[in-house]
mmCIF file of C-alpha atoms in Angstrom:
data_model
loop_
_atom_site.group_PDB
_atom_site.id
_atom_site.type_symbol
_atom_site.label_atom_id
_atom_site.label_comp_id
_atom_site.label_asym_id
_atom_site.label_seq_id
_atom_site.Cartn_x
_atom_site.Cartn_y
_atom_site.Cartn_z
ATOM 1 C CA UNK Y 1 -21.132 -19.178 -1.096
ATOM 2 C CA UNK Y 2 -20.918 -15.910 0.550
ATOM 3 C CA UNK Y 3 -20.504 -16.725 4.110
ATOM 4 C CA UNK Y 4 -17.109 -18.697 2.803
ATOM 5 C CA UNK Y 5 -16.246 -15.733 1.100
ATOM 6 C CA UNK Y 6 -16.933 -12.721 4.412
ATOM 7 C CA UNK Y 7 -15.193 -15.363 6.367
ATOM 8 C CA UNK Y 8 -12.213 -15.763 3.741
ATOM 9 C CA UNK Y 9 -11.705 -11.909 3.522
ATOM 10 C CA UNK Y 10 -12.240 -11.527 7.382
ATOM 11 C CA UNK Y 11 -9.610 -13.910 7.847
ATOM 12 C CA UNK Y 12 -7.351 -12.566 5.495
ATOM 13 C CA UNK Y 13 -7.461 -8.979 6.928
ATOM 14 C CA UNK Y 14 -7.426 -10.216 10.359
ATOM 15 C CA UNK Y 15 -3.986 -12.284 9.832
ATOM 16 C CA UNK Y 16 -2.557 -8.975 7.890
ATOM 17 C CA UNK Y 17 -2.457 -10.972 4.582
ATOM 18 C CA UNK Y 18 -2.329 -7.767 2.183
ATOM 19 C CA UNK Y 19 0.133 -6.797 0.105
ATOM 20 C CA UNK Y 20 2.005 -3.278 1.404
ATOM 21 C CA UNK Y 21 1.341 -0.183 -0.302
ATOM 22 C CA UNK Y 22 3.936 2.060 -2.449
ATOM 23 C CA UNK Y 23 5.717 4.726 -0.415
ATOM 24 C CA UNK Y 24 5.733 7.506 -2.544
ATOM 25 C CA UNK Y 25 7.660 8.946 0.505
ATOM 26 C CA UNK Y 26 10.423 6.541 1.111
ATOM 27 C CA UNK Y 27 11.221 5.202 -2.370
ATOM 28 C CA UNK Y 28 14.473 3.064 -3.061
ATOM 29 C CA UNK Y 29 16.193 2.082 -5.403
ATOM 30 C CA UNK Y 30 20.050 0.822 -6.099
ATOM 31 C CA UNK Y 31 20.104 1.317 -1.977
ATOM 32 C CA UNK Y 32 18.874 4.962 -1.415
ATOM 33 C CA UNK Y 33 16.306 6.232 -0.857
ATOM 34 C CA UNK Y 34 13.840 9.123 -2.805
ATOM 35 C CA UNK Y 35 11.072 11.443 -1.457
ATOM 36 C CA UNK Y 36 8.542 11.659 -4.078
ATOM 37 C CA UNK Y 37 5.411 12.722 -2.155
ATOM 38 C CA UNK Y 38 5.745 16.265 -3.939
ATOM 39 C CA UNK Y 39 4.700 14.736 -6.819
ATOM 40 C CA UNK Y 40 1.798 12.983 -5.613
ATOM 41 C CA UNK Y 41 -1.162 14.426 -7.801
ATOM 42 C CA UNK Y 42 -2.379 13.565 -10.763
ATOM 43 C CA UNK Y 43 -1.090 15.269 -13.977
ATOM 44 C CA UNK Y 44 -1.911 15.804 -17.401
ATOM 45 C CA UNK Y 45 -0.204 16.199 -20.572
ATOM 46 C CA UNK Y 46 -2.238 16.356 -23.798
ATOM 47 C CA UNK Y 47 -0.949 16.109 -27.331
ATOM 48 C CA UNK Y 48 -3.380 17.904 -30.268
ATOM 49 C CA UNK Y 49 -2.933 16.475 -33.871
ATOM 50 C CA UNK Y 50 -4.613 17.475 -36.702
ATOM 51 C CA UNK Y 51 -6.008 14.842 -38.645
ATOM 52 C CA UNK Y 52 -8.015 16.884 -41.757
ATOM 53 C CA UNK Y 53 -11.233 17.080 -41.030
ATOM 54 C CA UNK Y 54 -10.913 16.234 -37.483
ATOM 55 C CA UNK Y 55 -8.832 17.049 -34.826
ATOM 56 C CA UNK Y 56 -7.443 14.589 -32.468
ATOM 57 C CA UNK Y 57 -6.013 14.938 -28.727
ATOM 58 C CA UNK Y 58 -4.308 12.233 -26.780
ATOM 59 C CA UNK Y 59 -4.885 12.697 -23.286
ATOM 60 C CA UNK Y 60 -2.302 11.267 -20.202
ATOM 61 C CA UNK Y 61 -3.065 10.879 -17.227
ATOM 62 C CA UNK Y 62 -0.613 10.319 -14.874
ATOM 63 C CA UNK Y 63 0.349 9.823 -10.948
ATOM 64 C CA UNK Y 64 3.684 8.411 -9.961
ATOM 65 C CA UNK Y 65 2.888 7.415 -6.487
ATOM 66 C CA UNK Y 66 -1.135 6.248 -6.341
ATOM 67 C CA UNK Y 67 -3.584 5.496 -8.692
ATOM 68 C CA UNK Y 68 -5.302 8.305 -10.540
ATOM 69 C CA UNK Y 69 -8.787 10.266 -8.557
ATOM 70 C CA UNK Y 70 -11.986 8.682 -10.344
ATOM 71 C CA UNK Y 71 -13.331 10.847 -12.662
ATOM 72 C CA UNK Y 72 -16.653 13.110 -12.470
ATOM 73 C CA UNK Y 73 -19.632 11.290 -12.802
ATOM 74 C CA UNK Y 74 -20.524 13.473 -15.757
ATOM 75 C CA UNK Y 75 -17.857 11.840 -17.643
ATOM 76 C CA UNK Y 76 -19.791 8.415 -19.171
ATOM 77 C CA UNK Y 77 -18.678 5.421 -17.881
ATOM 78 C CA UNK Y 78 -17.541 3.934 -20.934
ATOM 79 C CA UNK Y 79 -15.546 7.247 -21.028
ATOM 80 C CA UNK Y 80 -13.304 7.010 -18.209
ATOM 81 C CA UNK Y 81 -9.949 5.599 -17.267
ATOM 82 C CA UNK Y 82 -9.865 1.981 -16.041
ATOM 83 C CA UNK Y 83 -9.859 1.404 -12.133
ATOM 84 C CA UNK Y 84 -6.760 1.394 -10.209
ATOM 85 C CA UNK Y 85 -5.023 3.092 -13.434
ATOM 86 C CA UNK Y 86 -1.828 4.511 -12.497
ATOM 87 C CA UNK Y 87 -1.385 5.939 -16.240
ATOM 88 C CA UNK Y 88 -3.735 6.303 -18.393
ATOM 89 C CA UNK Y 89 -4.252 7.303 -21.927
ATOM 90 C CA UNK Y 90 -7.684 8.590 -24.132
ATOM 91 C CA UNK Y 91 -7.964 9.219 -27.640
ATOM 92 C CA UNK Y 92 -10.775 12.101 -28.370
ATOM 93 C CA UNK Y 93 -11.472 12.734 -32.023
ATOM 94 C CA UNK Y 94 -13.183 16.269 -32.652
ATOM 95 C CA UNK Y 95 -15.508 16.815 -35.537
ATOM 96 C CA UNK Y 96 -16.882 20.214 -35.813
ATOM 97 C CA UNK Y 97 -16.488 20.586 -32.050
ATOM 98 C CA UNK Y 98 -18.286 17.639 -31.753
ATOM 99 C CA UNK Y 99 -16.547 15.453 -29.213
ATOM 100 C CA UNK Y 100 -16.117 11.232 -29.249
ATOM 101 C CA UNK Y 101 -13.898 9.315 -27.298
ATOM 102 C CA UNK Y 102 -12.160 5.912 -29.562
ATOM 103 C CA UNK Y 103 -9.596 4.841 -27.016
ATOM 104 C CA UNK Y 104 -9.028 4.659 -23.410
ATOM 105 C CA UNK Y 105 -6.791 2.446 -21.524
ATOM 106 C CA UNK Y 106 -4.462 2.150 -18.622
ATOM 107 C CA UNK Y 107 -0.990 2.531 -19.668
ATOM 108 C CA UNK Y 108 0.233 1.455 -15.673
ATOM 109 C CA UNK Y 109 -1.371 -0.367 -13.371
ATOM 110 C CA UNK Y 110 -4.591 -3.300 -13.454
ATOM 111 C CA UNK Y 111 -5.475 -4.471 -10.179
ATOM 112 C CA UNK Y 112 -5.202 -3.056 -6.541
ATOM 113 C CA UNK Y 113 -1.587 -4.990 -5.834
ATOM 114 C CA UNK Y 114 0.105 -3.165 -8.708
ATOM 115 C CA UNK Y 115 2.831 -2.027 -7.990
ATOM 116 C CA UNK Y 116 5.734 0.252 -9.362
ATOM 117 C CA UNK Y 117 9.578 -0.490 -9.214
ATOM 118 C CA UNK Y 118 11.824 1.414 -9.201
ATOM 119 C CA UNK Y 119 15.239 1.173 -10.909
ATOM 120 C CA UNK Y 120 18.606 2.762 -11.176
ATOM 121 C CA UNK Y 121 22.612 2.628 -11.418
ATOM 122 C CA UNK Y 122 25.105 3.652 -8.516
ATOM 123 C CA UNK Y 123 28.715 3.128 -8.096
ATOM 124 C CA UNK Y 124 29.643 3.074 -4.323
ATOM 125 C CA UNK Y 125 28.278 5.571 -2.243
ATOM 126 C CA UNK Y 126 27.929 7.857 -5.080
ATOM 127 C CA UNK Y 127 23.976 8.862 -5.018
ATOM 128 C CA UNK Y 128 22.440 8.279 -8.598
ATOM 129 C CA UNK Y 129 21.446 11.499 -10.732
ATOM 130 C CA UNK Y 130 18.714 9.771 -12.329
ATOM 131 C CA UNK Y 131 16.432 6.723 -11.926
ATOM 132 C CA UNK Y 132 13.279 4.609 -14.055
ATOM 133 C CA UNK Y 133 9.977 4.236 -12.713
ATOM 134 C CA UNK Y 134 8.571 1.246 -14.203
ATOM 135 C CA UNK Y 135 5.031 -0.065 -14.331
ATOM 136 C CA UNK Y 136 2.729 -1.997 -16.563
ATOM 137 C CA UNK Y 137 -0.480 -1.997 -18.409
ATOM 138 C CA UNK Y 138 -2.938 -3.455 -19.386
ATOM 139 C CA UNK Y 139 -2.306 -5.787 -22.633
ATOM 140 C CA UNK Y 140 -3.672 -4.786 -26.231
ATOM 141 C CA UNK Y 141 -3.702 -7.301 -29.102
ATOM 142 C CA UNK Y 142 -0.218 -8.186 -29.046
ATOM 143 C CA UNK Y 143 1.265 -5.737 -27.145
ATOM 144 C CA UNK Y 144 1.873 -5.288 -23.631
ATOM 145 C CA UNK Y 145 1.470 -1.843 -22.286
ATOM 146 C CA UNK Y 146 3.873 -0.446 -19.942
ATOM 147 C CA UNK Y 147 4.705 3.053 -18.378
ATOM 148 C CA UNK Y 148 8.750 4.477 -18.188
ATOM 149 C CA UNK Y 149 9.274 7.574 -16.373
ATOM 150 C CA UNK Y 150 12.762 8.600 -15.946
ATOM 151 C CA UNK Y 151 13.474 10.429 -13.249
ATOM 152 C CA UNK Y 152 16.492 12.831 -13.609
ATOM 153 C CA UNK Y 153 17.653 15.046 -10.419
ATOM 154 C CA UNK Y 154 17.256 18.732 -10.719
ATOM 155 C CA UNK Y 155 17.580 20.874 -8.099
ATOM 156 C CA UNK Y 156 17.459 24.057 -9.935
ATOM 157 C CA UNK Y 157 14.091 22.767 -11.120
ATOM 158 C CA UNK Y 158 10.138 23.110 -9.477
ATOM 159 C CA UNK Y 159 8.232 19.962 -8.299
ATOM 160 C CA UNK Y 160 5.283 21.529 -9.930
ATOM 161 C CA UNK Y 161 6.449 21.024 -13.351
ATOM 162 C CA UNK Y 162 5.524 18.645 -15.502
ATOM 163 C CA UNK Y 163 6.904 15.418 -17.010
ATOM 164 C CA UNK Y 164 7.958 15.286 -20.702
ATOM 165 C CA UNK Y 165 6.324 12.887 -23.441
ATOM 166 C CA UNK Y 166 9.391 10.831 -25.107
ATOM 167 C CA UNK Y 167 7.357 8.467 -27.125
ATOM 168 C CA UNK Y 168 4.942 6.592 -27.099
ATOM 169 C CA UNK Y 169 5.817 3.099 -29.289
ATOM 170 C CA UNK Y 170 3.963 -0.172 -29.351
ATOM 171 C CA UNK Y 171 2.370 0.224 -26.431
ATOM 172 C CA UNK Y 172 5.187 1.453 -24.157
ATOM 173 C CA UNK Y 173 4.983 5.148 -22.978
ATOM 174 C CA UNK Y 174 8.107 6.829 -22.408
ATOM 175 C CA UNK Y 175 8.181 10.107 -19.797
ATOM 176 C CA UNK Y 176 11.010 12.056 -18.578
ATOM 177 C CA UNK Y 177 10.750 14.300 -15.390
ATOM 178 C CA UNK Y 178 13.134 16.442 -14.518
ATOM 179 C CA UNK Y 179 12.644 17.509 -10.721
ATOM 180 C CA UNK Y 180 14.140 18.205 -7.398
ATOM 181 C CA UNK Y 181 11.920 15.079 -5.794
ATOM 182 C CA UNK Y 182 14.472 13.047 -8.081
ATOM 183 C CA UNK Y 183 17.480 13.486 -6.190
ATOM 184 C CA UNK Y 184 18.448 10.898 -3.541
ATOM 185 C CA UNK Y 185 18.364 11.917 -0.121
ATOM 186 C CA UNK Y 186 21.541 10.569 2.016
ATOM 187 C CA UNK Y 187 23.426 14.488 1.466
ATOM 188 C CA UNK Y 188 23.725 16.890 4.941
ATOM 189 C CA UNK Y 189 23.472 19.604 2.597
ATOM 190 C CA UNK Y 190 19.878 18.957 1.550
ATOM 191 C CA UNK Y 191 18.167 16.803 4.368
ATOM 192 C CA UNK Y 192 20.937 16.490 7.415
ATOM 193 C CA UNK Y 193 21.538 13.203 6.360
ATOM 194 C CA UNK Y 194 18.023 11.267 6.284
ATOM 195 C CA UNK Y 195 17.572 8.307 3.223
ATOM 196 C CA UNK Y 196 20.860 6.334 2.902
ATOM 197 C CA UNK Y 197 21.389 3.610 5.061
ATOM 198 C CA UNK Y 198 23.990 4.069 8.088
ATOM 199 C CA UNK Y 199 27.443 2.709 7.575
ATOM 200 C CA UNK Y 200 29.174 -0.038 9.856
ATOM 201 C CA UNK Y 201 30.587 2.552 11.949
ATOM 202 C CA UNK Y 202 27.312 4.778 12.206
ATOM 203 C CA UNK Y 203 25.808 0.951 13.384
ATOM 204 C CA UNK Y 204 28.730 1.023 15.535
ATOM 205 C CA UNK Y 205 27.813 4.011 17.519
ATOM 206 C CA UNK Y 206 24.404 3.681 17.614
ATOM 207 C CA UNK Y 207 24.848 0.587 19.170
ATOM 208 C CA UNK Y 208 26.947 1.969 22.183
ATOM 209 C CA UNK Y 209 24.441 5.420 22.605
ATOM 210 C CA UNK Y 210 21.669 2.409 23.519
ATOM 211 C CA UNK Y 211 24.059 -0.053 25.178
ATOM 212 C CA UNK Y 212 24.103 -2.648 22.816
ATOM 213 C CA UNK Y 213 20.757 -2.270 21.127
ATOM 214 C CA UNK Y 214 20.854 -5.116 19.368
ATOM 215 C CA UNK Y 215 19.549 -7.272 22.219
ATOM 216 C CA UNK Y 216 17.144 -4.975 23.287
ATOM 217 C CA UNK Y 217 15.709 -5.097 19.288
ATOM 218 C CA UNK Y 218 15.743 -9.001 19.658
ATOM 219 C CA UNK Y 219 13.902 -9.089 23.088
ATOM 220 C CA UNK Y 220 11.179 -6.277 21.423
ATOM 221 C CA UNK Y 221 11.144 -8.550 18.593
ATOM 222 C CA UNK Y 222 10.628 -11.891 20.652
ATOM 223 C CA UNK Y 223 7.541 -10.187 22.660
ATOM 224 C CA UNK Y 224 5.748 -9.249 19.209
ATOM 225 C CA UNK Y 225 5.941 -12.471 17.782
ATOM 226 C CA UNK Y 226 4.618 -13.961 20.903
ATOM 227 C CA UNK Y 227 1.942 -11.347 21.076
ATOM 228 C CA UNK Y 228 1.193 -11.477 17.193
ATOM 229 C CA UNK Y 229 1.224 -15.660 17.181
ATOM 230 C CA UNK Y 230 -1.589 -15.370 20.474
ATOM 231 C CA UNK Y 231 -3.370 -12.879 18.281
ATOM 232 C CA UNK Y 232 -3.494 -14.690 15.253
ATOM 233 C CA UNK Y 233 -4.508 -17.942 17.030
ATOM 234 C CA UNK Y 234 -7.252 -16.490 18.630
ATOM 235 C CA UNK Y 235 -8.675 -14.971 15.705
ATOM 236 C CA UNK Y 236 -8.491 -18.126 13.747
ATOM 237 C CA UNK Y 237 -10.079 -20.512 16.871
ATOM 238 C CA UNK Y 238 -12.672 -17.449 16.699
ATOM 239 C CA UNK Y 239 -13.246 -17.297 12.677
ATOM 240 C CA UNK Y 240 -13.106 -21.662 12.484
ATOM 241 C CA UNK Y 241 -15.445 -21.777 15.456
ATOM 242 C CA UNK Y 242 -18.202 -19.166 14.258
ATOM 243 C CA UNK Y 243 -18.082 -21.486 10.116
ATOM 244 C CA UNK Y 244 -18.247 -24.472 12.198
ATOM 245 C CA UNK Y 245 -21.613 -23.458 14.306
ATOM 246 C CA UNK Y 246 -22.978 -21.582 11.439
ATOM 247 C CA UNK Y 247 -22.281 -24.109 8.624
ATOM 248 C CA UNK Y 248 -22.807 -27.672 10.770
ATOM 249 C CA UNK Y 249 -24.812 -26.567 14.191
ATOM 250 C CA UNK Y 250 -26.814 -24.396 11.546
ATOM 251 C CA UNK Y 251 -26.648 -21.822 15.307
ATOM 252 C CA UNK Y 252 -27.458 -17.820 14.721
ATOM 253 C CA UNK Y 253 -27.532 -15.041 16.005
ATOM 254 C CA UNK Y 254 -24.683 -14.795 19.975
ATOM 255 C CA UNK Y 255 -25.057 -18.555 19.723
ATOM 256 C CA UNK Y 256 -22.135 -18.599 17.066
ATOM 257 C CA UNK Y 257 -20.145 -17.730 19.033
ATOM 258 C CA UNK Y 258 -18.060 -20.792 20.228
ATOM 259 C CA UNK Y 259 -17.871 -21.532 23.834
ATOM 260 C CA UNK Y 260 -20.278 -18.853 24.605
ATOM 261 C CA UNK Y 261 -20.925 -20.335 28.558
ATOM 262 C CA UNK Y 262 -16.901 -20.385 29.018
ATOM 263 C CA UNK Y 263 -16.758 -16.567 27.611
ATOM 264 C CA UNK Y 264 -20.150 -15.342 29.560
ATOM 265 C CA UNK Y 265 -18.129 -16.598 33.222
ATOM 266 C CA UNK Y 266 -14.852 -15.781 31.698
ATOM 267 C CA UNK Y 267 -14.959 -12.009 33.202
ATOM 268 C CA UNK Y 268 -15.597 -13.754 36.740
ATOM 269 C CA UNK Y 269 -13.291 -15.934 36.448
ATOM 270 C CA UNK Y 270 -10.911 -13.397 35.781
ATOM 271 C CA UNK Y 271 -12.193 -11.577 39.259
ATOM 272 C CA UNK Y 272 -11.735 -14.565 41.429
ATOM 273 C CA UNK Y 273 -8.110 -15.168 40.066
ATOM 274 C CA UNK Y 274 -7.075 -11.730 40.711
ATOM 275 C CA UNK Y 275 -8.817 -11.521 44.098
ATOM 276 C CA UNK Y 276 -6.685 -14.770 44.619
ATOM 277 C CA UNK Y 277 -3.774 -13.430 43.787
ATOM 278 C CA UNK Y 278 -4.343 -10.084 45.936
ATOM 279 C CA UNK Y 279 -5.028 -11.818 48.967
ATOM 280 C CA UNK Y 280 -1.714 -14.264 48.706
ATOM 281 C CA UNK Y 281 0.479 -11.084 48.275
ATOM 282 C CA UNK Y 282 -0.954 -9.324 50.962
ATOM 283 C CA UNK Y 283 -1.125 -11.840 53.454
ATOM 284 C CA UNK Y 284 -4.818 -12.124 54.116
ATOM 285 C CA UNK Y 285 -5.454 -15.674 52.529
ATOM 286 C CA UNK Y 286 -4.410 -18.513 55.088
ATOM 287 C CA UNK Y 287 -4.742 -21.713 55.724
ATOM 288 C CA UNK Y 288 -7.335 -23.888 57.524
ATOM 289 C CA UNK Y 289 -10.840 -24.315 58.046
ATOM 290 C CA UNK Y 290 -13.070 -20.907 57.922
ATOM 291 C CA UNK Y 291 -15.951 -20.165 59.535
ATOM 292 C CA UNK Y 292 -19.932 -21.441 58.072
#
């Protein structure tokens, strides 16, 4: 089974079938658009609780825009936050300074294509002072976690500060974090206009600086299809060829590759067409018999 499955992946990647990552950096939501790269780090806030004759600290981890670092390898296994966690959350229990972990889970984010959304309220072109981050968890007994940061805009406020714990209820953790990387971008006064889309009449006169650019965009766009569909076909004719002489010719090694005597004389080929070519345009090629 695992030349079907190199072959499945290679074809996959090759045809760009991936899912696209967050962009921490152009975020949107209710049409405009946020810059939270600032924020892009992982942070912690821990909670202590005393618990007679034990301690006990709940640990978050959190990173709004990628999926926590992996821990040290001095941290046990069993110890450390799930892969591809977004948010996650361990229990510690301290007994005479004696350490033991009873719960660790990811509070956002399972698998590699998890992704966050992003949601908030805006009337007209008025930019929204606040906005939820949304992702979820993985699923305990009956509940299924989930992660709810709300974003309010704050100016007056550091990136480096931290989030605030709101609750955490039946599996749903609630965060609030008040920052300047929360404010929509769109204003001259703070970025000379970058994140909100152009109105009809900033289309308007874009389209007369470049002379009507939208015809120029479709004839770009025409050329890249054409250019990705050739791609694409090649790469499959390539992929289907090399399963079909390794899995029914049983062929190894440069005799999977299919065709191989067409692409060894393909270079000269090549040679003779251009030297063809050259001597038309320049007038040396002409007609007749030539000399033996």
């Amino acid at each position: 089974m695992r030349p079907y499955r190199a072959l499945a992946v290679l074809v996959s990647t090759a045809l760009g079938f991936t899912s696209a990552a967050f962009d921490c950096k152009k975020a949107q939501a209710a049409g405009f658009e946020f810059d939270l790269s600032p924020l892009a780090r992982d942070v912690y806030l821990v909670h202590n609780q005393t618990t007679h004759p034990t301690m006990t600290s709940t640990k978050y981890a959190i990173n709004p825009c990628a999926p926590l670092k992996a821990e040290p390898d001095s941290v046990p296994k069993i110890d450390r936050c799930p892969e591809n966690a977004w948010v996650c959350r361990s229990v510690t229990n301290y007994k005479e300074d004696k350490p033991r972990v009873t719960e660790v889970n990811a509070v956002a984010g399972i698998s590699k294509s998890d992704q966050p959304t992003l949601q908030a309220t805006a009337s007209g072109s008025e930019k929204p002072k606040e906005f939820l981050w949304k992702m979820t968890g993985v699923p305990v007994d009956s509940d299924k976690w989930a992660t709810e940061i709300k974003f309010i805009c704050n100016k007056s406020a550091k990136n480096d500060d931290l989030p605030k714990l709101v609750a955490f209820k039946d599996g749903l953790l609630e965060l609030e974090w008040s920052v300047p990387a929360a404010c929509a971008l769109g204003d001259s006064d703070d970025d000379n206009g970058k994140g909100k889309a152009p109105k009809d009449d900033d289309k308007d006169k874009n389209k007369n600086k470049d002379g009507g650019g939208k015809s120029n965009e479709s004839s770009g766009g025409f050329f890249s299809t054409v250019f990705t569909l050739l791609a694409s076909g090649f790469i499959l004719y390539f992929v289907l060829g090399v399963m079909y002489r390794y899995l029914v010719v049983r062929a190894s090694g440069l005799d999977l590759i299919p065709n191989r005597s067409f692409w060894r004389e393909f270079p000269y080929l090549c040679a003779d067409f251009a030297q063809h070519i050259w001597e038309t345009v320049s007038g040396r090629r002409r007609g007749g018999y030539s000399v033996v």
